Short mmCIF file of C-alpha atoms in Angstrom, two decimals:
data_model
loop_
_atom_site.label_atom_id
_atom_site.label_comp_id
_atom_site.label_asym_id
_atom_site.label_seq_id
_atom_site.Cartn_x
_atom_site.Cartn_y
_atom_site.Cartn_z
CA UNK A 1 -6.51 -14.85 -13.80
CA UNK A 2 -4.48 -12.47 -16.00
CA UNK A 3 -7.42 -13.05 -18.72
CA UNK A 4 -10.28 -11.83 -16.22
CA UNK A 5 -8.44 -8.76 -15.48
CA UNK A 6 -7.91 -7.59 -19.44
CA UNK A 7 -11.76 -8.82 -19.82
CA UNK A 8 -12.78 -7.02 -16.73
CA UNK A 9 -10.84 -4.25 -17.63
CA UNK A 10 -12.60 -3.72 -21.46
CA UNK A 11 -15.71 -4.39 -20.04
CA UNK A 12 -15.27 -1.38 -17.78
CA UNK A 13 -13.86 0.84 -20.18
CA UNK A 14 -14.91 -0.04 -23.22
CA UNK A 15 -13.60 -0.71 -26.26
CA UNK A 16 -12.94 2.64 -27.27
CA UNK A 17 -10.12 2.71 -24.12
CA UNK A 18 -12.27 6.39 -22.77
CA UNK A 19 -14.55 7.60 -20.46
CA UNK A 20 -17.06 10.25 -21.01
CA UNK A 21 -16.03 13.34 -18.52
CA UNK A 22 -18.65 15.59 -19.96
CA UNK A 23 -20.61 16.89 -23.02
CA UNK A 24 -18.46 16.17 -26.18
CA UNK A 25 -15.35 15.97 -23.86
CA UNK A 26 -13.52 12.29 -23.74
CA UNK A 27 -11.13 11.59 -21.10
CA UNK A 28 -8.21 9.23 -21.44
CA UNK A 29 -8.82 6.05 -19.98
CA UNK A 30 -7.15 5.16 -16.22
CA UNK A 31 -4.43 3.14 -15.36
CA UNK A 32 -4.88 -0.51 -14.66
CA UNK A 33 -5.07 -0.06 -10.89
CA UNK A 34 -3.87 -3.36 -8.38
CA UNK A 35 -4.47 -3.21 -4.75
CA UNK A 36 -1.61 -4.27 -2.54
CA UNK A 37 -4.46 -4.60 0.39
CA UNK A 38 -7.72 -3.28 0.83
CA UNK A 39 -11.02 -3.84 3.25
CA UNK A 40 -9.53 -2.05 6.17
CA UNK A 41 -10.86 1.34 7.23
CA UNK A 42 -8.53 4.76 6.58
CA UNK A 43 -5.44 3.79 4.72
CA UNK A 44 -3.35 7.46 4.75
CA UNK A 45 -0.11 7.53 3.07
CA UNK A 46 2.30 5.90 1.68
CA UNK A 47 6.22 5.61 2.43
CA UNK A 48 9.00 3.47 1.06
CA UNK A 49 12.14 1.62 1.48
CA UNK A 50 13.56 -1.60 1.15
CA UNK A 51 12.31 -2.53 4.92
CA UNK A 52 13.84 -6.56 4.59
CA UNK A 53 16.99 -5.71 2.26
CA UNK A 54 15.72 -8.12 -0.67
CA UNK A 55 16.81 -5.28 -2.93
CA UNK A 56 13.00 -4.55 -3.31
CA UNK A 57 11.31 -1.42 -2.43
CA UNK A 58 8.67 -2.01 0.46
CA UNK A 59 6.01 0.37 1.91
CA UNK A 60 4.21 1.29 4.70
CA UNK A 61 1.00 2.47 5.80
CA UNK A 62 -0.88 3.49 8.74
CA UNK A 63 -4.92 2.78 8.17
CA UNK A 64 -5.95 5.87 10.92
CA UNK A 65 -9.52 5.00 11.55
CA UNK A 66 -8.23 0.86 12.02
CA UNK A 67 -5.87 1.76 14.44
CA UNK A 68 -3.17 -0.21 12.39
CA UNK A 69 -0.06 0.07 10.97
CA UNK A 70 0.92 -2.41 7.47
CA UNK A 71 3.82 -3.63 6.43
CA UNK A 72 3.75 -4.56 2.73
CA UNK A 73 6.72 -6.81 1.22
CA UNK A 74 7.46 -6.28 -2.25
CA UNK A 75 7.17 -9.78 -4.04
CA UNK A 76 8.88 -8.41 -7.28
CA UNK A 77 7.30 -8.32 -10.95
CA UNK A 78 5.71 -11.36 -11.39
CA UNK A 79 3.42 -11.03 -8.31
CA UNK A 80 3.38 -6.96 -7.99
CA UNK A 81 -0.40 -7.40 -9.58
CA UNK A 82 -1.65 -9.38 -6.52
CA UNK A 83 -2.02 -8.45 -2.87
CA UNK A 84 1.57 -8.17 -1.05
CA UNK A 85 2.75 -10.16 1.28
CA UNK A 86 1.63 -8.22 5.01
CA UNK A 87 2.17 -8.12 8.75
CA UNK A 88 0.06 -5.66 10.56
CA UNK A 89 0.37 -4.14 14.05
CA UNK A 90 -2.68 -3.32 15.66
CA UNK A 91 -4.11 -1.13 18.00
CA UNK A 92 -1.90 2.03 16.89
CA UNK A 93 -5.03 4.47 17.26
CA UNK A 94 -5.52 7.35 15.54
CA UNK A 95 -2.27 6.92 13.30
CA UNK A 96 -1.63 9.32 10.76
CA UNK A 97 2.09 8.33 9.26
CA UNK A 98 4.03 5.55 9.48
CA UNK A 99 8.16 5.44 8.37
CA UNK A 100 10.56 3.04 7.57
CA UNK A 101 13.33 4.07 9.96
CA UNK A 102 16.75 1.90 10.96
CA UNK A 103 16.62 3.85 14.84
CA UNK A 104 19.01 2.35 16.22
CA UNK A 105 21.55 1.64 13.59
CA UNK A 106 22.17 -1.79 14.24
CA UNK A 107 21.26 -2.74 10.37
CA UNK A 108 17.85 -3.93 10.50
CA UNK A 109 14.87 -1.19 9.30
CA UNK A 110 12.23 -0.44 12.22
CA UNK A 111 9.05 1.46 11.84
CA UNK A 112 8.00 4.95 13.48
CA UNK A 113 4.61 5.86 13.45
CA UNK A 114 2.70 9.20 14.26
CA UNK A 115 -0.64 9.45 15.79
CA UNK A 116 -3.36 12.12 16.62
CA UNK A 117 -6.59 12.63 18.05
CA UNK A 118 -6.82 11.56 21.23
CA UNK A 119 -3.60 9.42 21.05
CA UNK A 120 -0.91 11.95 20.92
CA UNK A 121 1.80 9.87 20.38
CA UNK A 122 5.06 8.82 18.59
CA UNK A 123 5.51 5.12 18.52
CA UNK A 124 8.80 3.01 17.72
CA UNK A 125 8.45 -0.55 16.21
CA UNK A 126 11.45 -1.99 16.86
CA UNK A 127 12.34 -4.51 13.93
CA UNK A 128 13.21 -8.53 15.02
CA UNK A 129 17.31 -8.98 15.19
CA UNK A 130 17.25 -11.84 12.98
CA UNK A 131 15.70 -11.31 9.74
CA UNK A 132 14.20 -14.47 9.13
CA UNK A 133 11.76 -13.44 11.85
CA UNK A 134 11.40 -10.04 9.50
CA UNK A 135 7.88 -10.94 8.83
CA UNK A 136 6.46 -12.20 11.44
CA UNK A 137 4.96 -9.53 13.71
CA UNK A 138 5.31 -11.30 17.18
CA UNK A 139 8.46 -11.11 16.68
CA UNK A 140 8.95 -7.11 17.03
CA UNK A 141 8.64 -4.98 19.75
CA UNK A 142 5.74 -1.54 19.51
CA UNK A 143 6.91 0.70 22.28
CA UNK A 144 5.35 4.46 22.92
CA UNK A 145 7.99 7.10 23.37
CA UNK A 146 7.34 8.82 26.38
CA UNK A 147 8.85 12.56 25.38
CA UNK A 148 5.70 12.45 23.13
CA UNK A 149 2.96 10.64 24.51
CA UNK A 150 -0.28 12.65 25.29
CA UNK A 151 1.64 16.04 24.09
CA UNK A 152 0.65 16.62 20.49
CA UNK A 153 -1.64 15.25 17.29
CA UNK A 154 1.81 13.74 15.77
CA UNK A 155 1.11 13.98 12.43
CA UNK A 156 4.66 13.16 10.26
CA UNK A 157 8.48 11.93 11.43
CA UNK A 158 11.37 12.16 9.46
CA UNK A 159 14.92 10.77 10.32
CA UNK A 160 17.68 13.01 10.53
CA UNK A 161 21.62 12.67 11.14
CA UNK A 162 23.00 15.15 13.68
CA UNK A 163 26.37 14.85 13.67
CA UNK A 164 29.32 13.09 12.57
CA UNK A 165 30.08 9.52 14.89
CA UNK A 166 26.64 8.44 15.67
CA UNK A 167 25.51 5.00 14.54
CA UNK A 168 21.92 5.94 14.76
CA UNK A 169 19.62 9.01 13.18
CA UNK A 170 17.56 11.39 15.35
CA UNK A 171 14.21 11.79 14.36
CA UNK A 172 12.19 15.48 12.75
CA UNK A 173 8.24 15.11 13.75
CA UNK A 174 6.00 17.35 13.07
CA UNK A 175 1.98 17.66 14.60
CA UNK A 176 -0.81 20.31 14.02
CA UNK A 177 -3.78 22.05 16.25
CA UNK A 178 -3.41 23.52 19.42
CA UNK A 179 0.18 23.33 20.73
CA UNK A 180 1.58 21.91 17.17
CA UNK A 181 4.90 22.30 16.19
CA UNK A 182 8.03 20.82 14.17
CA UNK A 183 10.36 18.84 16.77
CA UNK A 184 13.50 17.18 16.97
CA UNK A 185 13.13 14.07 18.85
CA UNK A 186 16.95 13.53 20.36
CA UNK A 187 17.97 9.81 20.43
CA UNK A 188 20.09 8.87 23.69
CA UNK A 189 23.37 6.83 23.18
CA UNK A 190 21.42 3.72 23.44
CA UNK A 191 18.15 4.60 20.84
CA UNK A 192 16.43 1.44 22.85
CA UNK A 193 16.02 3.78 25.98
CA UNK A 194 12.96 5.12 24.58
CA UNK A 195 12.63 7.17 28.16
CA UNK A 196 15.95 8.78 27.01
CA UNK A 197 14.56 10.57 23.71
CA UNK A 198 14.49 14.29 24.29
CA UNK A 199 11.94 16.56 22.32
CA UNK A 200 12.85 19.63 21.59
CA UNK A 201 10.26 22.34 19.91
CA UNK A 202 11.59 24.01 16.96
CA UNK A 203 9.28 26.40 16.00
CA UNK A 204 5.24 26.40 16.45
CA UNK A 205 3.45 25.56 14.07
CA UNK A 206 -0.37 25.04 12.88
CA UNK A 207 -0.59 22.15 10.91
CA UNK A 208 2.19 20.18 9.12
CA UNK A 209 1.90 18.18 6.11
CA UNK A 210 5.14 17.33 4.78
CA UNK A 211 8.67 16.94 6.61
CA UNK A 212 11.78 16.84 4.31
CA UNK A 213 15.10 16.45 5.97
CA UNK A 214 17.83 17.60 3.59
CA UNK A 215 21.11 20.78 3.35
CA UNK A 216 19.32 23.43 1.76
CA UNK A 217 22.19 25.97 2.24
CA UNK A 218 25.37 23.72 1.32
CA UNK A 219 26.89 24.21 4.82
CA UNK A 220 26.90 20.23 5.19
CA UNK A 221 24.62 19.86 8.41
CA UNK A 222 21.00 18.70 7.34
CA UNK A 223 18.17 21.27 7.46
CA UNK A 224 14.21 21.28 7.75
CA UNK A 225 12.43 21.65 4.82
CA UNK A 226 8.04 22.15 5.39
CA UNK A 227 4.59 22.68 4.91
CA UNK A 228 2.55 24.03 7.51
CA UNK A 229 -1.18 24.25 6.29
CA UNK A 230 -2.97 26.39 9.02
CA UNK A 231 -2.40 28.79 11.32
CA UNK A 232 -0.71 32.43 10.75
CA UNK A 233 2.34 30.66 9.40
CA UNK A 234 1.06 29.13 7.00
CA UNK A 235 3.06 28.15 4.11
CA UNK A 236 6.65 26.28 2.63
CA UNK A 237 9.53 27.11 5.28
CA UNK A 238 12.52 25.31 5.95
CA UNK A 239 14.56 26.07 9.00
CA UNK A 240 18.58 26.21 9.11
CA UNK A 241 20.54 23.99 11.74
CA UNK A 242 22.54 26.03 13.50
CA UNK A 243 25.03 22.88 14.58
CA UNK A 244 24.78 23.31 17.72
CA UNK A 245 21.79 21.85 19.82
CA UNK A 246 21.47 25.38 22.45
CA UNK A 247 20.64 27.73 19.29
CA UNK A 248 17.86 28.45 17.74
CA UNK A 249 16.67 27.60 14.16
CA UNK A 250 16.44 30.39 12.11
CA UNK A 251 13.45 29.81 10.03
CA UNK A 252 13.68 30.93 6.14
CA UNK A 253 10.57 30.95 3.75
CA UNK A 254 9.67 29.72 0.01
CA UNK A 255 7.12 30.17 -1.02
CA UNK A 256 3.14 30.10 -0.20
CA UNK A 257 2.91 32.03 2.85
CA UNK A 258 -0.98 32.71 3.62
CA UNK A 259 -2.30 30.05 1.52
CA UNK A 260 -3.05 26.60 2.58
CA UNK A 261 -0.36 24.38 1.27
CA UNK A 262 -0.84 20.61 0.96
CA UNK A 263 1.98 18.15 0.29
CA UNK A 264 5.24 19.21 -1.22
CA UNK A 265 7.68 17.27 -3.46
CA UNK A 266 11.87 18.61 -3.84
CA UNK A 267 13.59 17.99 -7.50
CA UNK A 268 15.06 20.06 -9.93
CA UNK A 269 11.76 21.06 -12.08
CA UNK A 270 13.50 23.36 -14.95
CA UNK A 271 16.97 21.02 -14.32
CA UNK A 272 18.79 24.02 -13.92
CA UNK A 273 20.84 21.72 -10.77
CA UNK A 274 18.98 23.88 -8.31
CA UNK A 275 16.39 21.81 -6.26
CA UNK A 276 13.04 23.14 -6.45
CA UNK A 277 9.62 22.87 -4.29
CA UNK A 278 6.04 21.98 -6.18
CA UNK A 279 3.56 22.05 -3.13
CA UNK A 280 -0.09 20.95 -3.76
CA UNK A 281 -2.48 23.92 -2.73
CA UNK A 282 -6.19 24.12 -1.50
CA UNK A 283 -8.12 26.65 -4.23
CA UNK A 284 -7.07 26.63 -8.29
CA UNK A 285 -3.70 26.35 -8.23
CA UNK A 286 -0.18 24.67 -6.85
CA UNK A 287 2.82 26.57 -6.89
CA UNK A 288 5.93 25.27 -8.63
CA UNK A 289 8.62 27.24 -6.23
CA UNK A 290 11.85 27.75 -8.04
CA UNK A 291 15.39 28.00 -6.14
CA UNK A 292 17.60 30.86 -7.53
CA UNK A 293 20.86 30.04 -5.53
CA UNK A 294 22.95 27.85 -3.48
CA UNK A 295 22.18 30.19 -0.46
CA UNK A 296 18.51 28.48 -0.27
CA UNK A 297 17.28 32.38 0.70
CA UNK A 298 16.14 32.78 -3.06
CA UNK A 299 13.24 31.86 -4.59
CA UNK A 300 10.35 32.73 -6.84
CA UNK A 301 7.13 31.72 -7.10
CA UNK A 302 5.08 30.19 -10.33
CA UNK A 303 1.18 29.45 -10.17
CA UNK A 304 0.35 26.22 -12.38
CA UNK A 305 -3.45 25.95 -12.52
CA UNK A 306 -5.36 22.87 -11.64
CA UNK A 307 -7.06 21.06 -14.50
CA UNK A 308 -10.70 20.59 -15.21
CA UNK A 309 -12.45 17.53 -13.36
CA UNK A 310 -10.46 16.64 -10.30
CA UNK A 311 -11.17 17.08 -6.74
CA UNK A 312 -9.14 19.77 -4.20
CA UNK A 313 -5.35 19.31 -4.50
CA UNK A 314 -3.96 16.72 -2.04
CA UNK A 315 0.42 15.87 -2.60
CA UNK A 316 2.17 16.62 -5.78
CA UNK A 317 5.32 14.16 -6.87
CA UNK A 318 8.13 15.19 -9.42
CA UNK A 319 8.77 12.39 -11.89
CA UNK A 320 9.23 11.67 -16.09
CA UNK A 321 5.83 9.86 -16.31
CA UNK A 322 6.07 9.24 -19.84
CA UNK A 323 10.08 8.84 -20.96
CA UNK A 324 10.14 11.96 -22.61
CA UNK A 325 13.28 13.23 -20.85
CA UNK A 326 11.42 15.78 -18.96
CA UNK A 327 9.73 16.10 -14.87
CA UNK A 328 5.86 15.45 -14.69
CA UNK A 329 4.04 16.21 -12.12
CA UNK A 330 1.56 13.78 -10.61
CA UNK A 331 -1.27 15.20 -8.74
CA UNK A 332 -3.36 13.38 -5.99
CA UNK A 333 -6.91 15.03 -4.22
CA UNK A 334 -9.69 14.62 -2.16
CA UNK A 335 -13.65 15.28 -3.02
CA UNK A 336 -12.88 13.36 -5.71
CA UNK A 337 -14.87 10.35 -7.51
CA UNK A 338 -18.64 8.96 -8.47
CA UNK A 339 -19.93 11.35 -5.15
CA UNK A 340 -18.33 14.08 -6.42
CA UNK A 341 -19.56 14.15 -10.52
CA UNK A 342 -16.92 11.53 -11.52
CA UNK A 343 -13.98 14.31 -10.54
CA UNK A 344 -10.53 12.16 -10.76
CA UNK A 345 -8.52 11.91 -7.97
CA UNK A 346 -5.54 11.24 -9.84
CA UNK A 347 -3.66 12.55 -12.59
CA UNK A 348 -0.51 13.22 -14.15
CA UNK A 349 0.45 16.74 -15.81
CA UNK A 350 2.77 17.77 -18.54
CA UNK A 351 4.17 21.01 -19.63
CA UNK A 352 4.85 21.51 -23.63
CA UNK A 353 8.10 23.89 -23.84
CA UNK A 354 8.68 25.27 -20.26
CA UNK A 355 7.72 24.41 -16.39
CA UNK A 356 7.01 28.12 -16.12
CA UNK A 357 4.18 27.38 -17.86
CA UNK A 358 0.63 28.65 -15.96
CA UNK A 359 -1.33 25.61 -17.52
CA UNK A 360 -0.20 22.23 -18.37
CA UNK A 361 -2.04 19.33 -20.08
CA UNK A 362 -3.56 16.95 -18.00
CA UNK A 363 -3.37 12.92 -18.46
CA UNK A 364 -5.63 10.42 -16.35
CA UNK A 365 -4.57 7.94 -13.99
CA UNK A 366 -6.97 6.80 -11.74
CA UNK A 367 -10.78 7.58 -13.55
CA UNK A 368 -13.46 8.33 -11.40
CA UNK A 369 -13.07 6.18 -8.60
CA UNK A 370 -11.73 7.06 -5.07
CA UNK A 371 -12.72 10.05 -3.11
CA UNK A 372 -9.93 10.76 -0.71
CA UNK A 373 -6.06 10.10 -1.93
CA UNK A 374 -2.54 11.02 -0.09
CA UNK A 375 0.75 11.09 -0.57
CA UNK A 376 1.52 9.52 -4.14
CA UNK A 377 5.41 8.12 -4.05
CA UNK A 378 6.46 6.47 -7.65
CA UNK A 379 8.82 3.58 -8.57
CA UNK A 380 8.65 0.92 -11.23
CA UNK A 381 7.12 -1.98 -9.78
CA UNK A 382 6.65 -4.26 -12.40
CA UNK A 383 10.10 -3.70 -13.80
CA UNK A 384 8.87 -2.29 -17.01
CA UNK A 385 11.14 0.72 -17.17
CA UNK A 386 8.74 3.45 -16.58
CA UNK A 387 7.34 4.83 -13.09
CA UNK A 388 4.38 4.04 -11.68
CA UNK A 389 1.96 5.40 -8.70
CA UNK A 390 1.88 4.37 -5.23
CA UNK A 391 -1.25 5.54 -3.16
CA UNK A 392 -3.53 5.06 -1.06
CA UNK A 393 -7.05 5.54 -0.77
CA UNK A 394 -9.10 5.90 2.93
CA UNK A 395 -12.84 6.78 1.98
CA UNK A 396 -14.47 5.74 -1.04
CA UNK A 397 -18.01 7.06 -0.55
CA UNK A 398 -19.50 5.80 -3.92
CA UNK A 399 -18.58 2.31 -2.92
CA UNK A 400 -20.34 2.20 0.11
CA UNK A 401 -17.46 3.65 2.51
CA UNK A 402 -16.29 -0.17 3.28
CA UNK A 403 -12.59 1.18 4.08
CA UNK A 404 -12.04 2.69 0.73
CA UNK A 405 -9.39 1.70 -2.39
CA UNK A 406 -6.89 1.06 0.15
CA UNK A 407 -3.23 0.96 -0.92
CA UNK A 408 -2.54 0.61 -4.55
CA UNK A 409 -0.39 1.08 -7.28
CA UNK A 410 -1.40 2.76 -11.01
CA UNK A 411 0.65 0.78 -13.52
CA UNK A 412 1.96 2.99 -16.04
CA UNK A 413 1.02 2.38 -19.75
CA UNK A 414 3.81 4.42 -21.14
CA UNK A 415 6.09 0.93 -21.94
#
């Protein structure tokens, strides 16, 4: 089977290991690319943990126009090239996230998941207590939370820990359209009285893409950290908890405001030991948003350009692609692929002698295949050393828009 692939592989590439992009331009060749499941209708984002604590990193998916959310069970190097080990739960319209969350801190990893359209709602798959009934999906329990259900297009949920003594996280969600906002969803001293979450709105917002729940100011109680991509407050916020649940959230900005900013990644871009934001941006550009202080109140802004021949900016991720000691930046997009002039829909980026640079040199990943990618988390699946991609893929037009790539990894070449 291994021999097919390498064959199937040359055949497609050629010997030469390039692709034509253009007149007299050649483009690096892609990434082998493995699908961990595919054939299903909307796969949209990616998130990871170690869901069955095998000491492998797992991920989950919600496929949005299937109406289900995936479980995928890492099966380690040796099979990390064939499709992953699954259990699905069905009938979760309209879902737009799904997150590995333990929420109700009894040790075993459950799954929220975030839905639109006309769903509305935030759903809680509560994990099996015994984990040799991990994998098998009759043996969990999908309950709707009713503090959400029918209120807002849920759109991302992010665990957060309030407070010293409890022995289970509350939960950050964020939705978009009319009514949208960023939440905190308040678990009750038993989490499995899903009547007893609380919702409380934060702020309003427009439309939010990424949720990121970490202490931006140093004051030891976990903040918000955003992007909100419509609406008139549009941009990279993150809002300050105030430690005590009847005040307000003061809400601080980054960077962005006005523009319509995609995905964000946090990590230390010019390792300076400041955290920084890179947030993908709709138009010619993402912004690589550098923190001046410990206050989190300080921070400048630096354009880096898109390159040549890839669709509209999607999610940026912060990561040494090629062992070189310094951050990369890969880069995922929609209105990309065969429909769209073979425009990539992955690639990595590099910068030569500073982050500040405007430009930086681009390197392929995925070719041009795929028209509409998400979020893009890395780890080194096939125990290699190096980082590769995790992704998904919901609407492949070129190939006959049959439910798309699905989700699949890039193995890196760099080792």
């Amino acid at each position: 089977m291994r021999f097919v692939r390498v064959v199937a592989f040359v055949v497609a590439f050629g010997v030469l290991g390039v692709l034509r992009a253009g007149p007299g331009e050649v483009r690096e060749k892609p990434w082998p690319r493995h699908a961990i499941e595919t054939g299903m209708l909307g796969a949209d984002g990616a998130r990871l943990l170690d869901a069955d604590g095998d000491g492998l990193i797992d991920v989950v998916t919600g496929w949005e126009q299937q109406g289900t959310v995936a479980v995928y069970f890492n099966p380690g190097p040796a099979r990390c090239r064939e499709p992953w080990p699954k259990i699905h739960f069905d009938k979760i319209r309209n879902v737009e996230d799904a997150a590995f969350v333990d929420l109700d801190g009894d040790g075993n990893i459950d799954v929220v998941s975030s839905c639109e359209g006309k769903t509305k709602t935030v759903y809680f798959h509560w994990a099996p207590s015994s984990k040799a009934d991990y994998r098998d999906a009759s043996k969990w329990v999908v309950q709707a939370v009713p503090a959400t259900a029918g209120k807002e297009m849920w759109m991302f949920a992010h665990p957060i820990w309030m407070g010293p003594g409890r022995k289970a996280p509350d939960l950050i969600v964020g939705s978009k359209n009319k009514g949208g906002s960023v939440s905190w969803l308040e678990a009750p001293e038993n989490p499995r009285d899903v009547a007893g979450w609380k919702l409380h709105r934060l702020v309003d917002a427009g439309w939010i893409m990424s949720i990121v729940v970490k202490d931006v100011n140093g004051d030891g109680r976990p903040d918000v950290l955003f992007s909100d991509r419509k609406g008139p407050n549009r941009g990279v916020w993150w809002l300050e908890n105030p430690g005590d649940a009847a005040k307000p959230w003061p809400r601080h900005a980054i960077g962005g405001q006005g523009l319509e900013v995609m995905f964000l990644d946090v990590g230390d871009l010019d390792r300076d030991g400041l955290k920084d934001v890179v947030v993908a941006v709709k138009g010619d550009q993402m912004l690589y948003l550098r923190r001046l202080d410990n206050s989190g109140l300080r921070w400048e802004s630096h354009p880096i350009a898109y390159p040549k021949d890839i669709g509209t900016g999607k999610a940026v991720t912060i990561g040494d692609i090629n062992l070189d000691g310094k951050p990369d930046l890969v880069l995922t997009c929609e209105h990309a692929g065969e429909d769209a002039k073979g425009k990539s829909g992955v690639v990595w980026l590099s910068y030569d002698k500073s982050p500040f640079e405007a430009t930086w040199a681009r390197h392929e990943i995925s070719g041009p295949w795929g028209t509409k990618y998400d979020l893009a988390p890395l780890m080194d699946i096939d125990g290699d050393g190096d980082l590769d991609v995790i992704t998904t893929e919901e609407h492949d037009n070129a190939k006959g828009g049959n439910g798309g790539l699905g989700v699949i990894w890039y193995e890196n070449p760099a080792k």
